XYZ file of C-alpha atoms in Angstrom:
666
model
C 140.752 -39.325 -78.587
C 143.907 -41.567 -77.871
C 142.330 -43.979 -80.612
C 142.475 -41.407 -82.657
C 145.881 -40.128 -82.212
C 147.381 -43.723 -82.547
C 145.859 -44.041 -86.071
C 146.666 -40.722 -86.732
C 150.066 -40.812 -85.451
C 150.689 -44.447 -87.616
C 148.946 -42.842 -91.485
C 151.297 -39.354 -90.099
C 154.629 -41.713 -90.234
C 153.804 -43.550 -93.228
C 153.467 -40.851 -95.410
C 156.965 -39.329 -94.040
C 158.244 -42.861 -94.998
C 156.908 -41.908 -98.725
C 157.321 -38.615 -98.375
C 161.395 -39.478 -97.214
C 161.380 -42.047 -100.388
C 160.469 -39.314 -103.007
C 162.731 -37.042 -101.983
C 165.366 -39.332 -102.222
C 163.850 -40.822 -105.887
C 163.691 -36.683 -106.878
C 167.350 -35.835 -106.077
C 168.826 -38.973 -108.240
C 166.528 -37.532 -110.420
C 167.863 -34.103 -110.678
C 171.823 -35.749 -110.323
C 170.708 -37.285 -113.183
C 169.321 -34.935 -115.404
C 171.623 -32.716 -114.540
C 174.721 -35.062 -115.742
C 172.594 -35.922 -118.705
C 172.522 -32.229 -118.910
C 175.891 -31.472 -118.358
C 177.636 -34.375 -120.093
C 178.278 -32.132 -123.284
C 179.796 -29.869 -121.402
C 181.952 -32.186 -118.958
C 182.838 -33.416 -122.545
C 183.539 -30.249 -124.098
C 185.655 -29.291 -121.941
C 188.488 -32.003 -121.937
C 191.548 -31.058 -123.879
C 192.186 -32.732 -127.392
C 195.846 -33.071 -128.268
C 197.371 -32.998 -131.965
C 199.985 -33.659 -133.081
C 201.183 -33.034 -136.686
C 205.176 -33.427 -138.475
C 205.519 -30.381 -140.410
C 208.712 -29.638 -142.666
C 209.191 -26.154 -144.764
C 207.581 -23.237 -146.614
C 204.999 -25.442 -148.621
C 203.774 -28.162 -145.309
C 203.807 -24.893 -142.802
C 201.065 -23.511 -145.575
C 198.785 -26.731 -145.820
C 199.449 -26.675 -141.625
C 197.599 -23.615 -141.033
C 194.527 -24.879 -143.518
C 194.588 -27.949 -140.999
C 194.525 -25.500 -138.189
C 191.531 -23.138 -139.977
C 189.787 -26.661 -140.259
C 190.314 -27.854 -136.464
C 189.014 -24.403 -134.983
C 186.300 -24.072 -136.464
C 183.815 -26.839 -135.980
C 185.507 -26.811 -132.234
C 184.379 -26.666 -129.190
C 187.335 -27.767 -126.690
C 190.173 -26.735 -126.063
C 193.744 -28.187 -128.092
C 196.718 -28.824 -127.499
C 198.814 -28.661 -131.003
C 202.238 -30.910 -130.696
C 204.721 -29.722 -134.137
C 207.676 -31.923 -134.478
C 209.166 -29.306 -137.022
C 212.522 -28.791 -138.768
C 214.291 -25.223 -138.564
C 212.320 -23.518 -141.497
C 208.869 -24.791 -140.129
C 208.918 -24.047 -136.164
C 210.419 -20.569 -137.103
C 207.367 -19.762 -138.985
C 204.427 -21.722 -136.978
C 205.944 -20.114 -133.725
C 205.443 -16.501 -135.451
C 202.106 -17.275 -136.542
C 200.285 -18.929 -132.893
C 202.738 -16.504 -131.211
C 200.682 -13.323 -133.278
C 197.530 -15.469 -133.959
C 196.581 -16.381 -130.250
C 193.895 -17.954 -130.617
C 192.070 -18.572 -126.534
C 192.429 -22.533 -125.533
C 194.879 -23.444 -127.809
C 198.310 -24.499 -126.511
C 201.043 -24.857 -129.235
C 204.717 -27.680 -128.280
C 207.063 -27.576 -131.005
C 209.535 -30.250 -131.222
C 213.318 -30.841 -133.011
C 212.197 -33.477 -135.655
C 216.473 -32.940 -136.502
C 217.060 -34.634 -133.169
C 214.948 -37.628 -133.982
C 216.492 -37.857 -137.855
C 218.780 -40.598 -136.192
C 215.587 -42.994 -135.304
C 214.434 -43.814 -138.986
C 217.083 -41.757 -140.746
C 218.122 -45.818 -141.687
C 215.054 -47.101 -143.142
C 215.685 -46.656 -147.045
C 212.240 -44.350 -148.245
C 210.831 -43.955 -151.889
C 207.667 -41.534 -150.156
C 208.113 -37.617 -151.478
C 207.661 -36.606 -148.108
C 211.651 -37.736 -147.708
C 212.420 -38.534 -144.199
C 209.607 -36.678 -142.513
C 207.367 -38.600 -143.892
C 208.447 -42.256 -141.105
C 208.672 -39.161 -138.102
C 205.242 -40.538 -137.247
C 207.202 -44.373 -136.002
C 208.906 -41.693 -133.135
C 205.656 -40.004 -130.960
C 206.290 -42.391 -128.294
C 210.098 -41.379 -127.903
C 209.251 -37.333 -129.025
C 205.902 -37.062 -127.860
C 205.920 -36.329 -123.554
C 205.996 -39.331 -121.447
C 202.715 -38.247 -119.825
C 201.191 -37.970 -122.761
C 198.903 -41.050 -122.759
C 196.544 -39.880 -126.119
C 196.682 -38.024 -129.109
C 195.265 -37.818 -132.450
C 198.416 -37.809 -134.777
C 196.575 -35.882 -139.201
C 199.057 -35.522 -142.107
C 199.067 -31.754 -142.877
C 196.838 -32.491 -146.198
C 194.168 -33.426 -143.755
C 190.390 -30.652 -143.777
C 188.065 -31.310 -141.366
C 184.121 -31.270 -142.651
C 182.966 -31.588 -138.367
C 184.279 -30.850 -134.606
C 187.203 -32.973 -133.621
C 186.042 -33.671 -130.105
C 183.631 -36.841 -132.645
C 187.287 -37.924 -133.492
C 188.549 -38.321 -129.577
C 185.556 -39.559 -128.118
C 186.237 -43.117 -130.204
C 189.217 -43.541 -128.115
C 186.175 -44.550 -125.489
C 185.260 -47.452 -128.029
C 188.816 -49.567 -127.833
C 189.186 -52.810 -126.678
C 191.606 -52.687 -123.176
C 194.581 -54.428 -126.356
C 194.108 -52.026 -128.964
C 195.995 -49.232 -129.385
C 195.981 -47.516 -132.263
C 192.807 -46.447 -134.365
C 193.297 -46.164 -138.162
C 190.790 -45.957 -141.046
C 191.090 -48.920 -144.255
C 193.030 -48.244 -147.204
C 190.666 -46.980 -149.979
C 193.260 -48.059 -152.839
C 194.289 -51.333 -154.255
C 197.733 -50.526 -153.541
C 198.176 -53.210 -150.289
C 196.735 -55.812 -152.497
C 199.246 -55.234 -155.220
C 196.786 -55.368 -158.091
C 197.772 -51.930 -159.838
C 200.131 -52.807 -162.009
C 202.284 -56.185 -163.253
C 204.692 -57.550 -160.446
C 203.575 -54.274 -157.766
C 204.746 -55.208 -154.418
C 203.515 -53.745 -151.846
C 204.749 -54.175 -147.919
C 203.091 -56.276 -146.566
C 198.767 -55.624 -144.652
C 196.362 -57.078 -143.684
C 193.314 -56.616 -146.718
C 193.222 -53.832 -147.979
C 195.715 -52.282 -145.458
C 195.713 -49.159 -143.334
C 195.997 -45.270 -143.988
C 197.840 -43.295 -141.618
C 197.107 -39.700 -142.705
C 194.773 -39.908 -139.852
C 195.921 -42.049 -136.627
C 194.915 -42.927 -133.197
C 196.706 -43.810 -131.395
C 197.140 -44.556 -127.094
C 200.610 -43.899 -126.039
C 200.656 -44.806 -123.168
C 199.668 -48.433 -124.005
C 202.347 -48.184 -126.824
C 204.613 -47.436 -124.644
C 203.596 -50.722 -122.534
C 204.022 -53.159 -125.489
C 207.741 -51.717 -126.547
C 206.634 -49.870 -129.343
C 210.742 -48.255 -130.299
C 211.414 -51.616 -129.856
C 208.681 -53.318 -131.686
C 208.296 -51.369 -135.340
C 212.342 -51.817 -134.943
C 212.063 -55.368 -135.744
C 209.183 -54.940 -137.349
C 211.339 -52.709 -140.421
C 214.257 -54.204 -140.165
C 212.543 -57.658 -140.625
C 210.764 -56.044 -144.361
C 213.157 -54.297 -145.328
C 215.268 -57.620 -145.624
C 213.109 -58.182 -149.162
C 211.458 -55.077 -149.498
C 214.704 -52.789 -149.539
C 212.737 -49.889 -148.573
C 209.403 -47.900 -148.116
C 207.292 -47.050 -150.868
C 205.374 -45.050 -148.519
C 207.182 -44.285 -145.364
C 205.944 -44.410 -141.880
C 202.660 -46.150 -143.523
C 204.277 -49.286 -144.994
C 205.679 -49.976 -141.411
C 202.513 -49.458 -139.305
C 200.371 -51.930 -142.076
C 203.721 -54.618 -141.120
C 203.499 -54.433 -138.184
C 199.238 -53.888 -137.501
C 199.600 -57.532 -140.090
C 201.614 -59.936 -137.766
C 199.296 -57.649 -134.500
C 195.662 -57.725 -135.838
C 194.156 -57.595 -132.494
C 195.948 -54.079 -131.570
C 193.760 -51.587 -134.082
C 190.592 -50.047 -133.892
C 189.338 -49.418 -136.855
C 187.508 -45.715 -137.566
C 184.763 -46.136 -140.004
C 186.334 -44.376 -143.646
C 184.486 -40.655 -142.923
C 187.655 -39.929 -140.962
C 190.074 -40.265 -143.663
C 188.647 -39.959 -147.549
C 191.818 -40.433 -149.237
C 191.663 -39.102 -152.934
C 194.866 -40.668 -153.792
C 195.645 -42.224 -156.879
C 193.548 -45.011 -157.725
C 191.376 -43.961 -154.615
C 188.324 -45.969 -153.900
C 186.930 -43.295 -151.190
C 183.358 -43.205 -153.163
C 182.593 -46.599 -151.790
C 182.798 -44.671 -148.600
C 180.078 -42.733 -148.829
C 176.648 -42.172 -150.102
C 176.278 -38.487 -149.386
C 179.488 -35.744 -149.395
C 177.039 -34.957 -145.542
C 178.358 -37.839 -144.390
C 182.024 -37.156 -144.314
C 184.479 -36.061 -141.599
C 187.641 -35.807 -142.855
C 189.254 -35.853 -146.209
C 192.490 -36.750 -147.164
C 194.744 -34.502 -150.175
C 196.913 -38.127 -150.493
C 198.344 -37.372 -153.560
C 201.113 -35.046 -155.185
C 198.216 -33.727 -157.691
C 195.962 -32.578 -154.620
C 193.594 -30.328 -156.247
C 193.742 -31.909 -159.276
C 193.165 -35.391 -158.032
C 189.903 -36.987 -160.039
C 186.928 -37.494 -158.003
C 182.857 -37.483 -158.995
C 183.010 -35.167 -155.958
C 186.395 -33.516 -156.405
C 184.919 -29.946 -156.610
C 183.007 -30.164 -153.964
C 185.835 -31.222 -151.692
C 188.164 -28.303 -153.325
C 185.580 -25.667 -152.299
C 185.231 -27.461 -148.929
C 189.399 -26.920 -148.793
C 189.145 -23.366 -150.421
C 186.838 -21.951 -148.203
C 189.064 -23.159 -145.222
C 192.135 -21.549 -147.102
C 190.719 -18.160 -148.147
C 188.964 -18.288 -144.372
C 189.349 -14.841 -142.216
C 191.819 -16.349 -139.675
C 190.898 -13.762 -136.823
C 187.615 -14.877 -136.717
C 188.941 -18.027 -134.818
C 189.915 -16.418 -132.117
C 186.846 -16.383 -130.189
C 186.400 -17.530 -126.769
C 185.241 -20.936 -126.223
C 181.640 -20.870 -124.748
C 181.409 -22.252 -121.562
C 185.029 -23.293 -121.230
C 187.406 -20.283 -119.494
C 190.961 -20.010 -121.083
C 193.500 -19.007 -119.303
C 195.490 -16.190 -121.131
C 198.441 -16.222 -122.543
C 200.494 -13.323 -121.116
C 200.452 -11.337 -124.370
C 196.812 -11.402 -124.294
C 196.542 -10.539 -121.052
C 198.689 -7.316 -121.869
C 196.831 -6.281 -124.263
C 193.841 -6.711 -122.416
C 194.705 -4.538 -119.556
C 196.264 -2.275 -121.972
C 192.671 -2.438 -123.717
C 191.242 -0.843 -121.253
C 193.244 2.293 -120.445
C 192.657 3.587 -123.369
C 189.982 6.635 -122.986
C 187.455 5.656 -125.937
C 185.888 9.484 -125.912
C 189.703 9.866 -126.928
C 189.144 11.436 -130.384
C 192.027 10.307 -131.314
C 191.100 5.944 -129.980
C 191.084 4.746 -132.955
C 194.775 5.265 -133.842
C 195.677 4.837 -130.874
C 193.821 1.405 -130.471
C 195.625 0.285 -133.384
C 198.478 0.479 -132.012
C 198.096 -2.026 -129.500
C 196.747 -3.910 -132.519
C 198.103 -7.935 -132.669
C 198.144 -8.845 -136.669
C 198.856 -12.712 -137.567
C 202.279 -13.009 -139.102
C 203.052 -15.408 -141.228
C 206.636 -15.852 -142.191
C 208.344 -16.688 -145.521
C 204.871 -17.876 -147.553
C 206.958 -19.092 -150.107
C 210.535 -21.842 -150.621
C 213.053 -19.433 -149.359
C 216.876 -19.926 -149.524
C 219.895 -17.683 -149.217
C 223.467 -18.469 -148.014
C 225.460 -15.680 -146.387
C 228.256 -14.028 -148.333
C 231.999 -14.271 -146.550
C 232.916 -10.105 -146.754
C 229.555 -9.592 -144.623
C 228.966 -6.384 -146.716
C 225.676 -8.291 -148.073
C 222.399 -5.994 -147.805
C 218.959 -7.050 -148.320
C 216.152 -5.121 -149.736
C 213.397 -4.215 -147.674
C 209.737 -2.919 -148.159
C 206.065 -3.281 -147.777
C 203.411 -3.299 -149.859
C 199.554 -4.245 -150.370
C 197.687 -5.935 -152.954
C 197.201 -2.969 -155.183
C 201.086 -2.686 -155.292
C 201.476 -6.913 -156.459
C 202.744 -5.376 -160.143
C 205.609 -4.018 -158.879
C 207.513 -6.830 -157.622
C 208.896 -8.535 -160.807
C 210.268 -4.899 -162.378
C 211.982 -5.031 -158.715
C 213.415 -8.655 -158.985
C 214.672 -7.716 -162.392
C 216.588 -4.662 -160.630
C 217.536 -5.746 -157.653
C 219.554 -9.121 -157.712
C 220.409 -9.325 -153.827
C 218.905 -10.876 -150.967
C 214.537 -8.797 -150.813
C 212.344 -9.035 -147.053
C 209.292 -7.806 -148.385
C 205.504 -8.226 -145.884
C 202.862 -7.847 -147.647
C 199.789 -6.735 -146.031
C 196.595 -8.549 -147.153
C 193.235 -10.635 -145.803
C 193.637 -14.976 -146.084
C 192.154 -14.523 -149.509
C 193.834 -12.410 -150.899
C 197.665 -14.168 -149.416
C 196.024 -17.283 -151.474
C 195.820 -14.959 -154.693
C 199.746 -13.588 -154.404
C 200.692 -17.152 -154.245
C 198.898 -17.835 -157.120
C 200.417 -14.793 -158.908
C 204.066 -15.503 -157.766
C 203.717 -19.648 -158.460
C 202.751 -18.792 -162.335
C 205.576 -15.347 -162.311
C 208.698 -16.737 -164.123
C 210.429 -14.466 -162.052
C 209.479 -14.544 -159.507
C 209.732 -18.499 -159.521
C 213.018 -18.001 -159.463
C 214.331 -15.835 -157.219
C 214.675 -17.951 -154.090
C 216.524 -15.320 -152.565
C 213.068 -13.344 -151.922
C 211.909 -13.906 -147.787
C 207.831 -12.820 -148.139
C 206.187 -12.157 -144.796
C 202.798 -12.501 -144.538
C 200.923 -9.609 -142.446
C 197.205 -10.067 -142.217
C 194.902 -8.055 -142.628
C 193.186 -6.427 -139.227
C 190.930 -2.799 -137.722
C 190.987 0.265 -139.990
C 194.643 1.430 -141.056
C 197.019 0.048 -142.625
C 199.326 -0.052 -140.285
C 202.413 0.652 -141.689
C 204.996 1.381 -140.065
C 204.638 -2.459 -137.822
C 204.332 -4.335 -141.333
C 207.819 -2.194 -142.281
C 208.810 -3.407 -138.999
C 208.168 -7.417 -139.800
C 210.535 -6.982 -143.289
C 213.442 -5.340 -141.055
C 214.010 -8.109 -138.441
C 213.707 -10.920 -140.779
C 216.195 -9.888 -142.626
C 219.457 -11.668 -143.159
C 221.605 -9.881 -143.772
C 224.437 -7.544 -142.279
C 223.140 -4.081 -143.884
C 219.381 -3.179 -145.244
C 218.036 -0.988 -147.332
C 215.061 0.736 -146.433
C 213.087 1.791 -149.232
C 209.217 1.014 -150.687
C 208.083 -1.459 -153.278
C 206.429 1.438 -155.561
C 210.707 3.179 -156.280
C 213.112 0.834 -158.847
C 216.510 0.780 -157.686
C 218.960 1.801 -160.516
C 220.758 -1.386 -162.209
C 224.216 -2.007 -160.927
C 223.026 -0.418 -157.130
C 223.230 -3.978 -155.473
C 226.970 -4.340 -156.116
C 227.469 -0.364 -155.644
C 225.886 -0.239 -151.908
C 228.415 -3.440 -151.142
C 231.314 -1.726 -152.701
C 229.743 2.008 -150.275
C 229.692 0.293 -146.966
C 233.594 -0.910 -147.593
C 234.436 2.668 -148.357
C 232.611 4.095 -145.866
C 233.278 1.930 -143.141
C 230.090 1.507 -141.572
C 231.068 -2.149 -139.951
C 232.508 0.471 -137.044
C 230.475 3.664 -137.958
C 227.355 4.882 -137.839
C 226.183 5.708 -141.264
C 222.683 6.078 -142.930
C 223.596 5.846 -146.765
C 221.032 8.136 -148.724
C 220.425 6.781 -151.894
C 218.199 10.161 -154.101
C 215.075 9.353 -155.013
C 213.192 10.900 -158.310
C 209.997 10.289 -159.490
C 208.605 10.098 -163.389
C 205.102 11.023 -163.927
C 204.981 8.713 -168.039
C 203.657 4.740 -166.569
C 206.191 3.733 -169.992
C 210.036 4.899 -168.913
C 213.025 3.874 -170.463
C 214.538 3.123 -167.460
C 218.129 5.198 -167.715
C 221.750 3.396 -167.490
C 223.555 5.456 -166.161
C 223.826 9.041 -164.071
C 224.673 10.512 -167.118
C 221.435 8.903 -168.389
C 218.921 10.708 -165.732
C 220.771 14.368 -165.689
C 219.604 13.940 -168.983
C 216.355 13.138 -168.181
C 215.672 15.867 -165.778
C 217.655 18.427 -168.135
C 214.303 17.135 -170.747
C 211.922 16.889 -167.758
C 211.043 13.245 -168.257
C 212.155 12.982 -164.194
C 211.929 14.823 -161.325
C 213.141 14.923 -157.605
C 210.754 12.948 -155.539
C 207.464 14.977 -154.749
C 209.371 17.991 -155.708
C 206.104 19.074 -156.734
C 203.994 18.114 -153.713
C 206.793 17.925 -150.708
C 209.983 19.056 -151.006
C 210.778 19.171 -147.434
C 210.621 15.348 -147.433
C 213.633 14.836 -149.862
C 215.206 18.888 -150.423
C 217.984 18.037 -147.752
C 219.403 15.736 -150.208
C 220.774 18.730 -152.032
C 219.527 17.619 -155.501
C 221.902 20.579 -157.153
C 224.799 18.965 -155.642
C 224.396 16.035 -156.690
C 224.300 16.545 -159.626
C 228.037 17.086 -159.256
C 229.207 14.933 -156.775
C 231.773 12.641 -157.005
C 232.484 10.996 -153.666
C 229.758 10.443 -151.091
C 228.587 13.556 -148.627
C 227.566 14.536 -145.704
C 223.343 16.179 -144.997
C 221.695 17.639 -142.284
C 218.938 16.142 -140.460
C 215.916 19.369 -141.099
C 212.409 18.844 -140.087
C 210.338 16.005 -142.468
C 213.075 14.473 -144.099
C 212.746 10.863 -144.896
C 215.282 9.651 -147.037
C 215.225 6.393 -148.507
C 218.739 4.492 -147.059
C 221.302 2.012 -146.554
C 222.067 1.314 -142.186
C 222.723 -1.880 -140.155
C 220.395 -4.256 -140.186
C 220.393 -3.625 -135.837
C 219.074 -0.040 -136.472
C 216.060 1.598 -134.607
C 212.536 -0.264 -135.479
C 209.792 2.176 -137.257
C 207.408 3.388 -134.443
C 204.236 1.774 -134.543
C 201.648 4.920 -133.190
C 201.761 6.303 -136.982
C 199.484 4.256 -139.328
C 198.125 5.037 -142.275
C 198.972 8.236 -144.556
C 202.039 10.720 -142.890
C 204.913 10.515 -141.164
C 205.357 6.898 -141.214
C 209.168 6.968 -142.761
C 209.701 10.872 -141.406
C 209.717 9.517 -137.416
C 212.210 6.898 -138.210
C 215.074 8.918 -140.047
C 214.675 11.521 -136.991
C 215.251 8.444 -134.745
C 218.362 7.388 -137.309
C 219.710 11.413 -136.418
C 218.983 11.252 -132.825
C 221.035 7.982 -132.570
C 223.917 9.962 -133.999
C 224.148 8.808 -137.344
C 225.547 10.715 -140.355
C 223.415 11.205 -143.467
C 225.529 10.677 -145.720
C 224.515 10.524 -149.929
C 226.022 8.649 -152.225
C 226.852 10.346 -155.782
C 226.283 7.253 -158.387
C 223.383 5.724 -156.962
C 219.822 6.849 -157.699
C 216.271 5.407 -157.529
C 212.213 6.270 -159.678
C 209.098 6.360 -158.385
C 206.608 4.554 -161.385
C 203.263 6.216 -161.057
C 200.445 4.159 -158.923
C 196.822 5.849 -157.948
C 197.179 6.982 -154.773
C 196.060 4.484 -151.846
C 192.963 4.718 -149.734
C 194.439 6.214 -146.573
C 196.009 9.294 -148.496
C 192.817 10.365 -149.662
C 191.648 9.592 -145.925
C 194.154 11.952 -144.578
C 193.308 14.388 -147.101
C 189.277 15.324 -146.601
C 188.911 14.483 -142.260
C 190.367 17.115 -140.753
C 189.534 14.540 -137.085
C 192.843 12.327 -139.422
C 194.790 15.004 -139.462
C 194.685 16.704 -136.276
C 195.324 13.519 -134.683
C 198.689 13.234 -136.791
C 199.749 16.237 -135.190
C 198.851 15.242 -131.601
C 200.805 11.556 -132.415
C 203.280 13.384 -134.109
C 203.987 16.082 -130.683
C 204.213 12.754 -128.609
C 206.741 11.142 -130.524
C 207.897 14.449 -130.162
C 208.393 14.111 -126.335
C 209.324 10.261 -125.834
C 212.471 11.118 -128.184
C 213.818 13.977 -125.524
C 212.777 11.675 -122.956
C 214.534 8.555 -124.660
C 217.869 11.079 -126.288
C 217.729 13.571 -123.790
C 219.609 17.167 -125.292
C 220.073 15.555 -128.850
C 215.851 15.564 -129.315
C 216.010 18.788 -127.758
C 216.109 20.675 -132.041
C 213.402 18.408 -132.794
C 211.559 20.167 -130.308
C 212.327 23.562 -131.537
C 211.720 22.389 -135.653
C 208.211 21.152 -134.741
C 207.746 24.920 -132.974
C 209.035 26.916 -136.036
C 206.746 24.558 -137.918
């Protein structure tokens, strides 16, 4: 038994050793398998930094399309670094703040503070001084930022930007910059007789897509190095032709070991004289398309239709769809999104007015100054901006309004991404609109089931740049000369020191073609003949009856009128007037509530005796049809009205009691 037990122990010991070794191997294999399995997730958690120089209205629109293409494919959190002028900063900061894309951070850097770094360089490129700003990135971006992808605004991504970021791992210890070879013969100097380009390594490199190892660039003294390079070459070249690209190439020519050449599909260039077709065999190989030509979509290439369609896809893509959370990457929500989520959770889904209440909490993307805008303030501080909102079905009114009103205009357009591009083409094709630079077009992108009319109005109101605003609707044509008349009235009625709202009497015609009256006398004649009517007298007389049209006919001086229930005149007020109440969406009570608050703030309602505007006929809106056909819609509107009255009473106390009384009488 003892002998047998001894042999058994030997066998058992050997078994334990084998078992222990097996457990170690299994554990190692499990860890390795888990690591391999989780590697894509670990990579996807990396924060990718992207830098872009953007100046002006047009470049800001281009950036939006670039960002859409990046967001569409991405699986990583992103941090965008924008070097901007004042215009682009205002546009892009408002856009990203209202876009609220999860796992996206945005930082802005003032281009004006960097101009002195590059303004000494003569430059012939169409991008101007901003085409040289990429040279300053080591100084402009945070000192602790080690790597960044730098992109031109005219870039479209056809793949996940993380693939490009991953190429940093392929850099040797000495390489500091990643670039794609230039796909034209520019730097070979054989495009035309006496063509003399800047020095470059072979065909040179294109700087539309750059991988910058900032940490290493700072280590080699980049700021001093590129300056010395530029100074040396400018002695013979006199100016740059391709902005920063010339200086980058001259630097690389002297230091070829510092460049990592990227595969050409990371920057397929569609410039003039391009050889990009030699870069790929199948369009499916493409990663990044670069519209680096002033011609943009009109370039010549055998696959240009495919490129154009890809670009247009992102141009018109619904940006709301990009507000998705990243899979496996819980993002740190912004304070705004946290407040929004908290407010949404407090809503009662069983409330019959839930849809209305939820609509009020919807955050709409806003693209300010969608088109070129220029405004020079007048010296006497009496300037007035016409403020209005519209959707696609009222677009035909714009040219007529511009002919009737020569002053500044602030328009908010409620449109989808695709409709915004239709509007852009319409505006660029219109001689009238092209010649008006003092019109600010602000796009509020569609979302939800209701027209957020007062939110859209507020966007137009907040972005007026004059001391006074004329609050109107886009389907009204002001009388000729109204702009000058209103400015004189501002002085006459001392609006700078008193709280007044100047009422512009409203009329309407049922005729699609109208010989517009050139004077009050002519308008009165048309009223007597039945060509014109006081606005909505046959449908909603309460809305404008307090204007007292009978008195207006013979009035020669401004006269004061009292507020009455449901009064909704079109008025001129100071720009710092109360905003429109955004609980009112779709049709009903959107202007009425605003006039009530003006009255609660003790604005005097003054009717102007020699001013008028005429409503032009059009098909009824979708929202008014919904109001007329749905009792639930009307019931909810009444509920919102009651709540508004209560809020007004709490806010203004005894000054608002008359509104509650008026409501009870109704």
